[in-house]
Amino acid sequence: MTDQPPVQYRRDGDIAVIRVDNPPVNALSAAVRTGLAEAMAQLARDDQARAAVICCAGRTFIAGADISEFGKPPVQPHLPDVIAAIEDSAKPVIAALHGTVLGGGLEVALGAHGRIALSGARMGLPEVTLGLLPGAGGTQRLPRAVGVEAALDLVTSGRQIGADEALKLGLIDTLADGDDPCAAGVAEARRWLDEGRAPRRLSEIAAPEADPQMLDRWRATVAKSARGQVAPMRAFEAVVNGLSMPFAQGMAMERQTFTELMQTPERAALIHAFFAERRAAQADDLAGVSPRKVDRIGVIGGGTMGQGIAAAALTAGLDVTLIERDDAAAEKARAGVALMLEGAAKRGKIAPDAAAPLMEGSFRAVTDYDGLAQVDLVIEAVFEDLDVKRDVFRRLDGICRPGTVLATNTSYLDVNLIADATRRPQDVIGLHFFSPPNIMRLLEIVVADRTAPEVVATAFALAKRMGKIAVRSGVCDGFIGNRMMLAYRTAADHMVLDGASPYDIDRAITGFGFAMGPYQVGDLAGLDIGYATRQRKAPTRDPRERVPVFADRLVEAGRLGRKTGRGYYIYDDQTPKGRPDPEMAGMLDGIRAELGITPRDFTDKDIQTRYMAAMVNEGAKILDEGIAARASDIDVVLLHGYGFPRWKGGPMHWADARGLDRMAADITRLAAENPYFWQMSPLLARLAAEGGRLADVNTGKDAK
Ligand code: 3HC
Ligand code: NAI
């Protein structure tokens, strides 16, 4: 932090330069709002100043309201009043934009009379992604600046646009070169003075007309994409209703809606998610621990995961050596990685012509482990078999130079046992990528008993470089995510054994807001994965455990899910996303009859209750055991790896919001039916009795 006030006023000749300096992102805290209001008053008094520039220090223009103030009583001056003071200035005010100009930051810019942006600037109104709508004039000024349709697009989606697109839309007047926004702003203000241009106030422009058919189209689009959320439709209405009101009335309506949305569970959940993602990457015990340098990595195994990990690493600028078992497999992996890089180029992740040079210069797929002697980090992604993995780690131990980080991508296996295969367990860690790893952002960093802090820090640094959202996990079967999934999937399997169809379950769970139901997920991942896990665990299975016989039967009949065209659903040209199988009911009835089960009905509510109770109960156990450092880390895993609806914040946030006493009551009731499965987490029981919250539990694991 600097000692300077967060808003500084100085003069460059006859141009006032009002510079915001509030690291890290120049958020509009109360101090910044006060500083801007005072600067506008000073501008009015300053006889030497004929125009002004609002610009920012550091990496970005104002990135929005200060989110950490949300949920607390509002503090004056309010942002709409500050922006009104900017707009009312008799002297022209230019906003000079760079970095990410978001939310309240873009609204400040819309209050200015002119806007200039450096070429890398990005602009947007992301409030709907936080369960809000722009609350400082964005819904009223933006349509007047760019027209109704473009405004609806930006306001209801939260999408960011680049400076080029902003120029085309008329959101900015000028694109500037260079890297000094304040200097560019001063030059623009001087041009305004030279040309004798008067302030142009968006509030004084008549609202544009809107084509009713276009509005109907957008209403339908928003209703579809908002799916269970409130804010996007309220934002849509605020723009549309404002078109037929005087500006001041539109502002009052927007403010009223903003205040209402501020009170919603959706807003609380989305802001929880925002901070949870950032908190997950902070390990308190790693302060002062330097990561090791990683430029060259090795990937062992070029299957689904190895290829995707290699492509993600290349995209992040790392050099990759991939090892396969034979030349044919190496060639297949090479082709797969090349295809993924082409996809990355199409999605704009790398330059359009970057794929081929990366494959040529930074990638090789070989069969010889010797190429790993010089790498900084290795990620093993061979078959999920402890003996195979231990063998690979023994070889790595013999070849890699000291200090090389040795990581495994195992989904379930004990990282301590893998580390034991080496003479350097301090360098061994789990890096559990999610499929497909070149797309999915989640990465579980699995810290084993003897993993060195420096190695953990290296894993977090690598995650950041690869654009991943990292969450730290301890060692247990399935780590955080897959262990949670096993629990709620088991609850679902019990319901299917007892009378629900997989389609009932998927409907209820997508109705809750999940991207997919558990049986749709199963078909996508391949039913053989769960089958193999069940086979592995069969010898040690507790006799009280209920086996999902129907799942085994599907696999044994060669129905492995999407990849075979048939699993729980049937996939063909007419229904590429799958349709229910008419034979499923008969098969399930047959199995129930074999097991002596009389089927019963489950409502969507019953299904959701059991699914969530299983998830939250397991999450509480994971927290209690110190496998996750905090409840919010578990939320991040479920949000980014398992399709949990973001606007519900994650299972632990959802449980706290619902009330742990109600969660505990559900589990107690279910335990009467099946005491073996529904074993209440002692932590959950205690918190429920004390009126506590999962969010306040700190396992102290960071301090390991
Ligand atoms: N308020 C408070 N803190 C914020 C913040 C904000 N608007 N935006 C970012 N931060 C904090 C982060 O929590 C993080 O803190 P930490 O270092 O303690 O974890 C720090 O700033 C850096 O943030 P990131 O790690 O996210 O940095 P990046 O460089 O990756 O991203 C960013 C920068 C694109 C600005 C990203 O932080 C972002 O998207 N921020 C949110 C922007 C936003 O949603 N603005 C709208 C707010 S709502 C609003 O303006 C209402 C208005 O209409 C009235
Ligand atoms: P896969 O079967 O697609 O690929 C494994 C590859 O490893 C094969 O190409 C095989 O030829 C190669 N291989 C085997 N032994 C080798 C050796 N000794 N040296 C070099 N190459 C060898 O498997 P997939 O799905 O890529 O999984 C790999 C690992 O990632 C497993 O541990 C799995 O549990 C884990 N994982 C898988 C996820 C998924 O959804 N598929 C998700 C997250 C983790």
PDB file of C-alpha atoms in Angstrom, residues 244-378:
ATOM      1  CA  SER A 244     -39.836   4.757 -21.089  1.00  0.00           C
ATOM      2  CA  MET A 245     -38.997   6.824 -18.006  1.00  0.00           C
ATOM      3  CA  PRO A 246     -37.286  10.144 -17.426  1.00  0.00           C
ATOM      4  CA  PHE A 247     -33.610   9.550 -16.535  1.00  0.00           C
ATOM      5  CA  ALA A 248     -33.989  10.435 -12.842  1.00  0.00           C
ATOM      6  CA  GLN A 249     -36.884   8.032 -12.431  1.00  0.00           C
ATOM      7  CA  GLY A 250     -34.918   5.306 -14.172  1.00  0.00           C
ATOM      8  CA  MET A 251     -32.039   5.886 -11.744  1.00  0.00           C
ATOM      9  CA  ALA A 252     -34.382   5.608  -8.750  1.00  0.00           C
ATOM     10  CA  MET A 253     -35.862   2.383 -10.141  1.00  0.00           C
ATOM     11  CA  GLU A 254     -32.381   0.931 -10.734  1.00  0.00           C
ATOM     12  CA  ARG A 255     -31.290   1.828  -7.193  1.00  0.00           C
ATOM     13  CA  GLN A 256     -34.388   0.247  -5.708  1.00  0.00           C
ATOM     14  CA  THR A 257     -33.762  -2.995  -7.621  1.00  0.00           C
ATOM     15  CA  PHE A 258     -30.068  -2.946  -6.625  1.00  0.00           C
ATOM     16  CA  THR A 259     -31.009  -2.604  -2.958  1.00  0.00           C
ATOM     17  CA  GLU A 260     -33.490  -5.474  -3.232  1.00  0.00           C
ATOM     18  CA  LEU A 261     -30.992  -7.750  -4.960  1.00  0.00           C
ATOM     19  CA  MET A 262     -28.396  -6.932  -2.299  1.00  0.00           C
ATOM     20  CA  GLN A 263     -30.661  -8.791   0.173  1.00  0.00           C
ATOM     21  CA  THR A 264     -31.015 -12.018  -1.836  1.00  0.00           C
ATOM     22  CA  PRO A 265     -29.420 -15.389  -0.973  1.00  0.00           C
ATOM     23  CA  GLU A 266     -28.256 -15.459  -4.604  1.00  0.00           C
ATOM     24  CA  ARG A 267     -26.135 -12.338  -4.084  1.00  0.00           C
ATOM     25  CA  ALA A 268     -24.659 -13.734  -0.847  1.00  0.00           C
ATOM     26  CA  ALA A 269     -23.877 -17.068  -2.544  1.00  0.00           C
ATOM     27  CA  LEU A 270     -22.229 -15.549  -5.615  1.00  0.00           C
ATOM     28  CA  ILE A 271     -20.065 -13.218  -3.582  1.00  0.00           C
ATOM     29  CA  HIS A 272     -19.151 -16.098  -1.303  1.00  0.00           C
ATOM     30  CA  ALA A 273     -18.023 -17.978  -4.429  1.00  0.00           C
ATOM     31  CA  PHE A 274     -15.941 -15.002  -5.614  1.00  0.00           C
ATOM     32  CA  PHE A 275     -13.988 -14.736  -2.362  1.00  0.00           C
ATOM     33  CA  ALA A 276     -13.846 -18.524  -1.813  1.00  0.00           C
ATOM     34  CA  GLU A 277     -11.991 -18.966  -5.110  1.00  0.00           C
ATOM     35  CA  ARG A 278      -9.395 -16.396  -4.148  1.00  0.00           C
ATOM     36  CA  ARG A 279      -9.090 -17.653  -0.551  1.00  0.00           C
ATOM     37  CA  ALA A 280      -8.459 -21.212  -1.742  1.00  0.00           C
ATOM     38  CA  ALA A 281      -5.206 -20.155  -3.383  1.00  0.00           C
ATOM     39  CA  GLN A 282      -3.875 -18.678  -0.147  1.00  0.00           C
ATOM     40  CA  ALA A 283      -2.081 -21.084   2.138  1.00  0.00           C
ATOM     41  CA  ASP A 284      -1.125 -19.236   5.294  1.00  0.00           C
ATOM     42  CA  ASP A 285       1.788 -21.558   6.078  1.00  0.00           C
ATOM     43  CA  LEU A 286       3.401 -20.818   2.724  1.00  0.00           C
ATOM     44  CA  ALA A 287       4.056 -17.139   3.441  1.00  0.00           C
ATOM     45  CA  GLY A 288       7.726 -16.581   2.747  1.00  0.00           C
ATOM     46  CA  VAL A 289       8.205 -20.006   1.096  1.00  0.00           C
ATOM     47  CA  SER A 290       9.536 -19.575  -2.434  1.00  0.00           C
ATOM     48  CA  PRO A 291       8.328 -21.918  -5.149  1.00  0.00           C
ATOM     49  CA  ARG A 292      10.877 -23.765  -7.235  1.00  0.00           C
ATOM     50  CA  LYS A 293      11.360 -22.591 -10.785  1.00  0.00           C
ATOM     51  CA  VAL A 294       9.300 -24.569 -13.303  1.00  0.00           C
ATOM     52  CA  ASP A 295       9.836 -24.108 -17.020  1.00  0.00           C
ATOM     53  CA  ARG A 296      10.143 -27.652 -18.286  1.00  0.00           C
ATOM     54  CA  ILE A 297       7.778 -30.416 -17.338  1.00  0.00           C
ATOM     55  CA  GLY A 298       7.413 -34.093 -18.052  1.00  0.00           C
ATOM     56  CA  VAL A 299       4.082 -35.864 -18.485  1.00  0.00           C
ATOM     57  CA  ILE A 300       3.971 -39.652 -18.130  1.00  0.00           C
ATOM     58  CA  GLY A 301       1.092 -41.285 -19.976  1.00  0.00           C
ATOM     59  CA  GLY A 302      -0.532 -39.742 -23.019  1.00  0.00           C
ATOM     60  CA  GLY A 303      -4.133 -40.856 -22.583  1.00  0.00           C
ATOM     61  CA  THR A 304      -7.128 -38.623 -21.947  1.00  0.00           C
ATOM     62  CA  MET A 305      -5.512 -36.834 -19.030  1.00  0.00           C
ATOM     63  CA  GLY A 306      -1.878 -36.782 -20.154  1.00  0.00           C
ATOM     64  CA  GLN A 307      -2.784 -35.199 -23.483  1.00  0.00           C
ATOM     65  CA  GLY A 308      -4.952 -32.535 -21.869  1.00  0.00           C
ATOM     66  CA  ILE A 309      -2.366 -31.728 -19.204  1.00  0.00           C
ATOM     67  CA  ALA A 310       0.309 -31.408 -21.883  1.00  0.00           C
ATOM     68  CA  ALA A 311      -1.883 -29.080 -23.964  1.00  0.00           C
ATOM     69  CA  ALA A 312      -2.729 -26.925 -20.928  1.00  0.00           C
ATOM     70  CA  ALA A 313       0.953 -26.687 -19.988  1.00  0.00           C
ATOM     71  CA  LEU A 314       1.999 -25.747 -23.545  1.00  0.00           C
ATOM     72  CA  THR A 315      -0.727 -23.095 -23.641  1.00  0.00           C
ATOM     73  CA  ALA A 316       0.772 -21.660 -20.449  1.00  0.00           C
ATOM     74  CA  GLY A 317       4.192 -21.422 -22.112  1.00  0.00           C
ATOM     75  CA  LEU A 318       5.839 -24.477 -20.522  1.00  0.00           C
ATOM     76  CA  ASP A 319       8.099 -26.920 -22.345  1.00  0.00           C
ATOM     77  CA  VAL A 320       6.645 -30.449 -22.298  1.00  0.00           C
ATOM     78  CA  THR A 321       8.164 -33.900 -22.704  1.00  0.00           C
ATOM     79  CA  LEU A 322       5.510 -36.608 -22.799  1.00  0.00           C
ATOM     80  CA  ILE A 323       6.389 -40.261 -22.217  1.00  0.00           C
ATOM     81  CA  GLU A 324       4.310 -43.140 -23.577  1.00  0.00           C
ATOM     82  CA  ARG A 325       4.778 -46.883 -23.613  1.00  0.00           C
ATOM     83  CA  ASP A 326       5.426 -47.362 -27.316  1.00  0.00           C
ATOM     84  CA  ASP A 327       5.834 -45.351 -30.507  1.00  0.00           C
ATOM     85  CA  ALA A 328       2.255 -45.833 -31.626  1.00  0.00           C
ATOM     86  CA  ALA A 329       0.897 -44.520 -28.303  1.00  0.00           C
ATOM     87  CA  ALA A 330       3.365 -41.620 -28.405  1.00  0.00           C
ATOM     88  CA  GLU A 331       2.221 -40.706 -31.911  1.00  0.00           C
ATOM     89  CA  LYS A 332      -1.427 -40.931 -30.891  1.00  0.00           C
ATOM     90  CA  ALA A 333      -0.752 -38.636 -27.923  1.00  0.00           C
ATOM     91  CA  ARG A 334       1.089 -36.180 -30.173  1.00  0.00           C
ATOM     92  CA  ALA A 335      -1.852 -35.987 -32.552  1.00  0.00           C
ATOM     93  CA  GLY A 336      -4.251 -35.495 -29.630  1.00  0.00           C
ATOM     94  CA  VAL A 337      -2.202 -32.660 -28.159  1.00  0.00           C
ATOM     95  CA  ALA A 338      -1.942 -30.981 -31.575  1.00  0.00           C
ATOM     96  CA  LEU A 339      -5.728 -31.093 -31.927  1.00  0.00           C
ATOM     97  CA  MET A 340      -6.205 -29.572 -28.491  1.00  0.00           C
ATOM     98  CA  LEU A 341      -3.786 -26.745 -29.266  1.00  0.00           C
ATOM     99  CA  GLU A 342      -5.722 -25.990 -32.427  1.00  0.00           C
ATOM    100  CA  GLY A 343      -8.824 -25.794 -30.244  1.00  0.00           C
ATOM    101  CA  ALA A 344      -6.996 -23.425 -27.881  1.00  0.00           C
ATOM    102  CA  ALA A 345      -6.129 -21.211 -30.849  1.00  0.00           C
ATOM    103  CA  LYS A 346      -9.782 -21.182 -31.965  1.00  0.00           C
ATOM    104  CA  ARG A 347     -10.886 -20.193 -28.459  1.00  0.00           C
ATOM    105  CA  GLY A 348      -8.330 -17.384 -28.404  1.00  0.00           C
ATOM    106  CA  LYS A 349      -6.224 -18.982 -25.636  1.00  0.00           C
ATOM    107  CA  ILE A 350      -3.146 -18.822 -27.840  1.00  0.00           C
ATOM    108  CA  ALA A 351      -2.405 -16.807 -30.984  1.00  0.00           C
ATOM    109  CA  PRO A 352      -4.160 -18.126 -34.134  1.00  0.00           C
ATOM    110  CA  ASP A 353      -0.891 -19.363 -35.627  1.00  0.00           C
ATOM    111  CA  ALA A 354       0.795 -20.490 -32.394  1.00  0.00           C
ATOM    112  CA  ALA A 355      -0.211 -24.178 -32.330  1.00  0.00           C
ATOM    113  CA  ALA A 356       2.274 -25.520 -34.890  1.00  0.00           C
ATOM    114  CA  PRO A 357       5.329 -23.654 -33.526  1.00  0.00           C
ATOM    115  CA  LEU A 358       4.485 -24.829 -29.996  1.00  0.00           C
ATOM    116  CA  MET A 359       4.283 -28.451 -31.175  1.00  0.00           C
ATOM    117  CA  GLU A 360       7.586 -28.061 -33.013  1.00  0.00           C
ATOM    118  CA  GLY A 361       9.565 -26.097 -30.456  1.00  0.00           C
ATOM    119  CA  SER A 362       8.168 -26.923 -27.019  1.00  0.00           C
ATOM    120  CA  PHE A 363       6.746 -30.431 -27.238  1.00  0.00           C
ATOM    121  CA  ARG A 364       7.988 -33.950 -27.764  1.00  0.00           C
ATOM    122  CA  ALA A 365       6.278 -37.317 -27.253  1.00  0.00           C
ATOM    123  CA  VAL A 366       8.819 -40.102 -26.715  1.00  0.00           C
ATOM    124  CA  THR A 367       9.165 -43.516 -25.115  1.00  0.00           C
ATOM    125  CA  ASP A 368      12.475 -42.985 -23.367  1.00  0.00           C
ATOM    126  CA  TYR A 369      12.467 -41.737 -19.755  1.00  0.00           C
ATOM    127  CA  ASP A 370      15.984 -40.287 -20.203  1.00  0.00           C
ATOM    128  CA  GLY A 371      14.413 -37.119 -21.570  1.00  0.00           C
ATOM    129  CA  LEU A 372      13.204 -36.405 -18.032  1.00  0.00           C
ATOM    130  CA  ALA A 373      16.673 -35.900 -16.559  1.00  0.00           C
ATOM    131  CA  GLN A 374      16.442 -32.152 -17.037  1.00  0.00           C
ATOM    132  CA  VAL A 375      12.802 -31.354 -16.317  1.00  0.00           C
ATOM    133  CA  ASP A 376      11.701 -29.306 -13.291  1.00  0.00           C
ATOM    134  CA  LEU A 377       8.451 -31.140 -12.587  1.00  0.00           C
ATOM    135  CA  VAL A 378       6.820 -34.390 -13.708  1.00  0.00           C
TER     136      VAL A 378
END
